[in-house]
Short mmCIF file of C-alpha atoms and ligand atoms in Angstrom, two decimals:
data_model
loop_
_atom_site.label_atom_id
_atom_site.label_comp_id
_atom_site.label_asym_id
_atom_site.label_seq_id
_atom_site.Cartn_x
_atom_site.Cartn_y
_atom_site.Cartn_z
CA MET D 19 -15.40 -0.91 -52.74
CA LEU D 20 -12.73 1.08 -50.98
CA VAL D 21 -10.70 3.92 -52.44
CA VAL D 22 -7.35 4.16 -50.66
CA MET D 23 -5.55 7.51 -50.96
CA LYS D 24 -1.78 7.97 -51.17
CA ALA D 25 -0.10 9.01 -47.91
CA ASN D 26 0.71 12.44 -49.34
CA SER D 27 -2.68 13.06 -50.97
CA SER D 28 -4.09 16.55 -50.45
CA GLU D 29 -7.43 17.51 -48.86
CA ASP D 30 -8.51 18.70 -52.29
CA GLN D 31 -7.75 15.32 -53.91
CA ILE D 32 -9.68 13.51 -51.15
CA GLN D 33 -12.62 15.88 -51.63
CA ARG D 34 -12.63 15.26 -55.38
CA VAL D 35 -12.91 11.49 -54.77
CA VAL D 36 -15.79 12.10 -52.33
CA ASP D 37 -17.53 14.33 -54.89
CA LYS D 38 -17.07 11.74 -57.63
CA ILE D 39 -18.68 9.03 -55.48
CA VAL D 40 -21.67 11.32 -54.86
CA GLU D 41 -21.85 12.26 -58.55
CA LEU D 42 -22.08 8.56 -59.44
CA GLY D 43 -25.09 8.26 -57.11
CA PHE D 44 -23.35 6.39 -54.27
CA LYS D 45 -22.63 7.23 -50.66
CA PRO D 46 -19.04 7.92 -49.55
CA LEU D 47 -18.14 6.82 -46.02
CA PRO D 48 -14.72 7.95 -44.79
CA VAL D 49 -12.83 5.29 -42.83
CA PRO D 50 -10.90 6.85 -39.95
CA GLY D 51 -7.39 5.51 -39.43
CA ALA D 52 -4.03 6.69 -38.21
CA ASN D 53 -2.07 5.18 -41.08
CA ARG D 54 -4.07 5.96 -44.19
CA THR D 55 -7.01 7.81 -45.65
CA ALA D 56 -9.63 5.63 -47.25
CA ILE D 57 -13.17 6.18 -48.46
CA CYS D 58 -15.69 3.38 -48.63
CA ILE D 59 -18.20 3.41 -51.49
CA THR D 60 -21.62 2.24 -50.32
CA GLY D 61 -25.06 2.11 -51.87
CA ASN D 62 -23.85 0.45 -55.07
CA LYS D 63 -25.82 -2.59 -56.23
CA GLY D 64 -23.08 -4.09 -58.36
CA ALA D 65 -19.45 -3.43 -59.19
CA VAL D 66 -18.31 0.17 -59.61
CA ASP D 67 -15.87 0.91 -62.44
CA GLU D 68 -12.63 1.18 -60.48
CA VAL D 69 -10.75 2.77 -63.37
CA ILE D 70 -12.69 6.01 -62.76
CA PHE D 71 -10.98 6.30 -59.38
CA LEU D 72 -7.59 4.85 -60.32
CA ARG D 73 -7.22 7.71 -62.83
CA MET D 74 -7.81 10.39 -60.20
CA PRO D 75 -4.83 12.20 -58.65
CA GLY D 76 -3.92 11.13 -55.10
CA VAL D 77 -5.53 7.68 -55.38
CA LYS D 78 -3.24 4.81 -54.41
CA GLU D 79 -5.48 1.81 -55.02
CA VAL D 80 -9.03 0.56 -55.22
CA VAL D 81 -9.85 -2.47 -53.09
CA ARG D 82 -12.86 -4.71 -53.61
CA VAL D 83 -14.61 -5.62 -50.35
CA THR D 84 -15.78 -9.22 -50.45
CA LYS D 85 -17.62 -9.37 -47.10
CA PRO D 86 -21.31 -8.36 -46.72
CA TYR D 87 -20.27 -5.86 -44.05
CA LYS D 88 -17.63 -3.27 -44.94
CA MET D 89 -16.80 -0.68 -42.28
CA VAL D 90 -16.25 -3.27 -39.52
CA SER D 91 -14.03 -5.46 -41.68
CA ARG D 92 -10.25 -5.57 -41.76
CA GLU D 93 -10.56 -5.44 -45.54
CA VAL D 94 -11.53 -1.81 -45.10
CA LYS D 95 -9.39 -0.97 -42.05
CA ASP D 96 -6.50 -3.19 -41.11
CA GLU D 97 -5.34 -1.50 -37.92
CA ASP D 98 -7.08 -2.33 -34.61
CA THR D 99 -9.70 0.14 -33.44
CA VAL D 100 -8.93 1.42 -29.96
CA VAL D 101 -12.02 2.83 -28.28
CA ASP D 102 -11.24 5.70 -25.94
CA ILE D 103 -13.56 6.11 -22.95
CA ASP D 104 -12.30 9.45 -21.63
CA GLY D 105 -8.74 8.16 -21.48
CA ILE D 106 -9.53 4.49 -20.79
CA LYS D 107 -8.50 2.51 -23.85
CA VAL D 108 -10.14 -0.70 -25.10
CA GLY D 109 -8.68 -2.59 -28.04
CA GLY D 110 -5.34 -3.14 -29.71
CA LYS D 111 -2.47 -4.52 -27.67
CA GLY D 112 -3.18 -2.76 -24.37
CA GLU D 113 -4.07 -4.50 -21.11
CA PRO D 114 -7.62 -5.91 -21.12
CA LEU D 115 -10.21 -3.69 -19.40
CA VAL D 116 -12.33 -5.18 -16.63
CA ILE D 117 -15.83 -3.77 -16.28
CA ALA D 118 -17.60 -4.95 -13.13
CA GLY D 119 -20.72 -4.25 -11.11
CA PRO D 120 -24.14 -5.64 -10.22
CA CYS D 121 -26.62 -6.87 -12.80
CA SER D 122 -29.07 -4.10 -11.81
CA VAL D 123 -28.83 -0.69 -10.22
CA GLU D 124 -30.14 -1.20 -6.69
CA ASP D 125 -30.78 1.40 -4.02
CA GLU D 126 -28.26 4.25 -3.91
CA LYS D 127 -26.45 3.08 -0.78
CA THR D 128 -25.88 -0.48 -2.03
CA THR D 129 -24.87 0.63 -5.52
CA LEU D 130 -22.38 3.16 -4.15
CA SER D 131 -20.87 0.65 -1.77
CA VAL D 132 -20.41 -1.98 -4.51
CA ALA D 133 -18.85 0.68 -6.74
CA GLN D 134 -16.49 1.83 -3.98
CA ALA D 135 -15.40 -1.75 -3.22
CA LEU D 136 -14.61 -2.30 -6.92
CA LYS D 137 -12.84 1.01 -7.21
CA ASP D 138 -10.63 0.05 -4.25
CA LEU D 139 -9.45 -2.95 -6.31
CA GLY D 140 -8.48 -0.71 -9.21
CA ILE D 141 -11.59 -1.19 -11.36
CA LYS D 142 -12.15 1.80 -13.65
CA CYS D 143 -15.45 1.00 -15.25
CA PHE D 144 -18.70 0.13 -13.47
CA ARG D 145 -21.68 -1.75 -14.91
CA ALA D 146 -25.30 -1.86 -13.66
CA GLY D 147 -28.64 -1.97 -15.48
CA ALA D 148 -31.28 0.69 -14.90
CA PHE D 149 -33.55 -0.64 -17.66
CA LYS D 150 -33.65 -4.43 -17.37
CA PRO D 151 -34.84 -6.76 -20.14
CA ARG D 152 -36.41 -9.52 -18.02
CA THR D 153 -37.84 -12.73 -19.43
CA SER D 154 -40.75 -12.58 -17.00
CA PRO D 155 -42.82 -9.39 -16.78
CA TYR D 156 -43.29 -10.16 -13.06
CA ASP D 157 -39.55 -9.87 -12.35
CA PHE D 158 -37.83 -6.64 -11.27
CA GLN D 159 -37.71 -4.39 -14.34
CA GLY D 160 -35.05 -1.95 -13.14
CA LEU D 161 -35.28 1.49 -11.56
CA GLY D 162 -35.37 3.36 -14.89
CA LEU D 163 -34.62 7.08 -14.61
CA GLU D 164 -34.05 6.83 -10.87
CA GLY D 165 -31.41 4.19 -11.61
CA LEU D 166 -29.71 6.48 -14.15
CA LYS D 167 -29.51 9.20 -11.50
CA ILE D 168 -27.87 6.77 -9.07
CA LEU D 169 -25.36 5.84 -11.78
CA LYS D 170 -24.55 9.50 -12.36
CA LYS D 171 -23.94 9.84 -8.64
CA VAL D 172 -21.63 6.81 -8.69
CA ASN D 173 -19.62 8.53 -11.41
CA GLN D 174 -19.50 11.83 -9.53
CA GLU D 175 -18.49 10.26 -6.22
CA THR D 176 -16.03 7.63 -7.43
CA GLY D 177 -14.87 8.81 -10.86
CA LEU D 178 -15.72 5.36 -12.26
CA LYS D 179 -16.85 5.34 -15.88
CA ILE D 180 -20.34 3.92 -16.22
CA ILE D 181 -21.90 1.47 -18.66
CA THR D 182 -25.60 0.68 -18.73
CA GLU D 183 -28.07 -0.91 -21.11
CA VAL D 184 -30.33 1.14 -23.36
CA MET D 185 -33.42 -0.84 -24.37
CA ASP D 186 -35.55 1.59 -26.36
CA THR D 187 -35.06 4.29 -28.96
CA GLU D 188 -36.98 6.81 -26.84
CA ASN D 189 -34.47 6.46 -23.99
CA VAL D 190 -31.28 6.92 -26.00
CA GLU D 191 -30.85 10.61 -25.15
CA VAL D 192 -31.55 10.29 -21.45
CA VAL D 193 -29.27 7.28 -21.06
CA ALA D 194 -26.50 9.01 -23.02
CA GLU D 195 -26.81 12.06 -20.74
CA HIS D 196 -26.23 9.97 -17.62
CA VAL D 197 -23.53 7.42 -18.54
CA ASP D 198 -20.26 7.02 -20.47
CA ILE D 199 -20.93 3.82 -22.48
CA LEU D 200 -24.24 2.45 -23.76
CA GLN D 201 -24.86 -1.28 -23.90
CA VAL D 202 -27.07 -2.96 -26.48
CA GLY D 203 -28.27 -6.19 -24.90
CA THR D 204 -28.47 -9.59 -26.53
CA ARG D 205 -32.22 -9.26 -27.12
CA ASN D 206 -31.78 -6.00 -28.99
CA MET D 207 -28.81 -6.82 -31.19
CA GLN D 208 -31.01 -6.65 -34.28
CA ASN D 209 -33.20 -3.76 -33.15
CA PHE D 210 -32.27 -1.76 -36.22
CA SER D 211 -34.09 1.43 -35.20
CA LEU D 212 -32.15 1.41 -31.93
CA LEU D 213 -28.87 0.76 -33.75
CA ARG D 214 -29.55 3.58 -36.22
CA LYS D 215 -30.24 5.99 -33.41
CA LEU D 216 -27.13 4.92 -31.50
CA SER D 217 -25.06 5.34 -34.65
CA ARG D 218 -25.63 9.08 -34.37
CA ILE D 219 -24.55 9.60 -30.76
CA ASP D 220 -21.09 10.51 -29.55
CA LYS D 221 -20.68 7.78 -26.90
CA PRO D 222 -19.07 4.34 -27.15
CA ILE D 223 -21.40 1.37 -27.61
CA VAL D 224 -20.97 -2.17 -26.30
CA LEU D 225 -22.86 -4.40 -28.72
CA LYS D 226 -23.69 -7.77 -27.20
CA ARG D 227 -24.05 -10.72 -29.50
CA GLY D 228 -27.63 -11.89 -29.98
CA MET D 229 -28.16 -15.19 -28.19
CA SER D 230 -28.71 -16.99 -31.50
CA ALA D 231 -26.85 -14.62 -33.82
CA THR D 232 -24.35 -15.79 -36.38
CA LEU D 233 -21.07 -13.95 -36.78
CA THR D 234 -22.34 -12.29 -39.96
CA GLU D 235 -25.53 -11.07 -38.29
CA TRP D 236 -23.52 -9.67 -35.38
CA LEU D 237 -21.01 -7.86 -37.55
CA ASN D 238 -23.82 -6.49 -39.72
CA ALA D 239 -25.45 -5.11 -36.57
CA ALA D 240 -22.14 -3.39 -35.75
CA GLU D 241 -22.04 -2.13 -39.34
CA TYR D 242 -25.25 -0.16 -38.69
CA LEU D 243 -23.44 1.71 -35.91
CA LEU D 244 -20.34 2.51 -37.95
CA MET D 245 -22.32 3.41 -41.06
CA GLY D 246 -24.21 6.08 -39.17
CA GLY D 247 -20.93 7.57 -37.96
CA ASN D 248 -20.31 5.94 -34.56
CA HIS D 249 -16.95 4.18 -34.83
CA ASN D 250 -16.58 3.60 -31.08
CA VAL D 251 -18.02 0.13 -30.99
CA ILE D 252 -16.97 -2.73 -28.71
CA LEU D 253 -18.28 -6.22 -29.45
CA CYS D 254 -19.26 -8.45 -26.52
CA GLU D 255 -19.63 -12.23 -26.61
CA ARG D 256 -22.06 -13.22 -23.84
CA GLY D 257 -22.95 -16.83 -24.57
CA ILE D 258 -25.30 -18.39 -27.08
CA ARG D 259 -28.11 -20.94 -27.02
CA THR D 260 -27.13 -24.49 -27.79
CA PHE D 261 -28.50 -27.94 -26.93
CA SER D 262 -26.35 -27.87 -23.75
CA GLN D 263 -28.43 -27.66 -20.59
CA HIS D 264 -25.65 -27.86 -18.02
CA THR D 265 -25.00 -24.10 -17.98
CA ARG D 266 -27.19 -21.04 -18.61
CA ASN D 267 -25.64 -20.38 -22.03
CA THR D 268 -22.66 -21.65 -23.99
CA LEU D 269 -19.85 -19.10 -24.00
CA ASP D 270 -18.68 -19.21 -27.60
CA LEU D 271 -14.98 -18.56 -27.21
CA ASN D 272 -14.50 -19.93 -30.74
CA ILE D 273 -15.69 -16.60 -32.01
CA ILE D 274 -12.87 -14.59 -30.39
CA PRO D 275 -10.01 -15.47 -32.74
CA VAL D 276 -12.39 -15.38 -35.71
CA VAL D 277 -13.64 -11.87 -34.89
CA LYS D 278 -10.08 -10.67 -34.23
CA ASP D 279 -9.08 -12.01 -37.60
CA ILE D 280 -11.81 -10.42 -39.68
CA SER D 281 -12.75 -7.29 -37.74
CA HIS D 282 -10.69 -4.43 -36.34
CA LEU D 283 -13.22 -3.76 -33.55
CA PRO D 284 -12.34 -4.57 -29.94
CA ILE D 285 -14.02 -7.64 -28.46
CA ILE D 286 -14.79 -8.29 -24.81
CA VAL D 287 -16.37 -11.29 -23.07
CA ASP D 288 -19.15 -11.55 -20.48
CA PRO D 289 -18.46 -14.84 -18.69
CA SER D 290 -21.25 -14.12 -16.15
CA HIS D 291 -24.13 -14.45 -18.61
CA GLY D 292 -22.01 -16.84 -20.67
CA ILE D 293 -21.95 -19.57 -18.04
CA GLY D 294 -24.48 -18.40 -15.47
CA ARG D 295 -22.86 -19.71 -12.26
CA ARG D 296 -20.62 -17.67 -10.04
CA ASP D 297 -18.10 -20.42 -9.28
CA TYR D 298 -17.50 -20.95 -13.01
CA VAL D 299 -17.03 -17.30 -13.94
CA ARG D 300 -13.32 -17.03 -13.12
CA PRO D 301 -12.23 -20.12 -15.12
CA MET D 302 -14.09 -18.79 -18.18
CA ALA D 303 -12.65 -15.32 -17.66
CA ARG D 304 -9.20 -16.91 -17.69
CA ALA D 305 -10.02 -18.82 -20.86
CA ALA D 306 -11.26 -15.63 -22.55
CA LEU D 307 -8.07 -13.80 -21.56
CA ALA D 308 -6.00 -16.60 -23.03
CA CYS D 309 -7.90 -16.11 -26.32
CA GLY D 310 -6.70 -12.50 -26.41
CA VAL D 311 -9.89 -10.60 -25.55
CA HIS D 312 -9.71 -6.84 -25.04
CA GLY D 313 -11.76 -6.90 -21.88
CA LEU D 314 -14.23 -8.62 -19.58
CA ILE D 315 -17.58 -7.55 -18.19
CA ILE D 316 -18.44 -9.23 -14.92
CA GLU D 317 -21.43 -9.18 -12.60
CA ALA D 318 -20.11 -8.56 -9.09
CA HIS D 319 -21.60 -7.54 -5.75
CA THR D 320 -20.52 -7.08 -2.14
CA THR D 321 -23.37 -9.42 -1.10
CA PRO D 322 -24.11 -11.52 -4.21
CA ASP D 323 -26.85 -13.56 -2.55
CA LEU D 324 -28.80 -10.37 -1.96
CA ALA D 325 -28.42 -9.05 -5.53
CA VAL D 326 -31.84 -8.17 -6.96
CA SER D 327 -31.17 -9.98 -10.25
CA ASP D 328 -28.83 -12.68 -11.56
CA GLN D 329 -27.64 -13.71 -8.05
CA ALA D 330 -26.55 -17.15 -9.26
CA GLN D 331 -23.92 -15.72 -11.59
CA THR D 332 -22.91 -12.69 -9.53
CA VAL D 333 -19.43 -13.06 -8.04
CA PRO D 334 -18.19 -11.58 -4.77
CA ILE D 335 -15.63 -8.77 -4.87
CA GLU D 336 -12.77 -11.20 -4.02
CA THR D 337 -13.35 -13.01 -7.31
CA VAL D 338 -12.88 -9.78 -9.24
CA LYS D 339 -9.62 -9.31 -7.32
CA GLY D 340 -8.56 -12.79 -8.42
CA ILE D 341 -9.42 -12.05 -12.06
CA LEU D 342 -7.32 -8.87 -11.93
CA GLU D 343 -4.42 -11.03 -10.71
CA ASP D 344 -5.06 -13.49 -13.55
CA ILE D 345 -4.85 -10.63 -16.05
CA LYS D 346 -1.42 -9.60 -14.82
CA ILE D 347 -0.17 -13.08 -15.65
CA ILE D 348 -2.20 -14.18 -18.67
CA SER D 349 -2.24 -11.00 -20.74
CA LYS D 350 1.55 -10.63 -20.35
CA LEU D 351 2.24 -14.03 -21.93
CA PRO D 352 3.93 -13.58 -25.32
CA GLN D 353 1.67 -16.30 -26.73
CA VAL D 354 -1.35 -14.14 -25.82
CA GLN D 355 0.20 -10.83 -26.84
CA ASN D 356 1.02 -12.19 -30.26
CA ILE D 357 -2.50 -13.38 -31.12
CA ASN D 358 -3.28 -11.40 -34.26
C1 PEP F 12 -26.95 -7.73 -18.55
O1 PEP F 12 -25.82 -7.35 -18.90
O2 PEP F 12 -27.36 -7.68 -17.38
C2 PEP F 12 -27.81 -8.35 -19.57
C3 PEP F 12 -29.14 -8.35 -19.47
O3 PEP F 12 -27.10 -8.91 -20.56
P1 PEP F 12 -27.56 -9.76 -21.85
O4 PEP F 12 -28.18 -8.78 -22.77
O5 PEP F 12 -26.27 -10.33 -22.35
O6 PEP F 12 -28.51 -10.83 -21.37
MN1 MN F 13 -27.54 -9.72 -15.70
#
């Protein structure tokens, strides 16, 4: 249940509602928003008597939340969440953000040169994995801490914001110290201990959809992050498993309009893992843009054939340039701007 306060309600009136929720044995969770003050009641097994709140001064209305998740739902917060990465905005009606970079952090020289080439195109956010979740234990597992240090250097030398995957709870602090955005990979979407820990840090999170996760499971995973106090969450569709064998995964673009309809969180698309072949990445990036996504995350390299992981889906720098040109056209279309 959600208690919505009147626009002119006082701090004292808001505090009294919070105290009442606690007194009743529930947990109040404030919902941040520019247009209204609202407090979500959580921890209740059944219906709470709404009259208790309707009688209190400063309360405008009490809204029943019908979805299993609350904080991520538009029922609780109607306006789009815009995640701010030190001035770079993701979400709402702004231009989609393109995040690009190699699958893995490689040696310092290569990583810096890929980052510089992307920066020269106008890219503002760089991706590369230091901790790699690999299907085979014999495959390259990432450079770990050394990789994080290289990423920090990329940030210092180029000013690019950095996103990297965090795989384990014990690495949350060290990863957060080195980069600007933390990625939860598809295999960890329901690692609830990891989500709980990330909910308490002050850095944006990109939450990839589990490869077999339903929409409800995905949004509930995001709910863990918001419930713990981290509201800077970006959802990322990266392809799911289906019976189709012709591409690595099936990029589920169906989910884009659905998520935009029921959640206020920004949603980006990873066409690289979604389709798995470099020559198909740009068409799927275009399709995602036409669906009104808030951003793309793309695996790119100056010498894709020499990339240490995911070569087959890693595009050359020219393809990123082409996608940036596509954005200028597609995201300006009124039909796209008016989605949701
Ligand atoms: C990645 O971004 O390199 C990655 C491993 O992604 P996913 O979790 O979507 O497989
Ligand atoms: Mn990859």
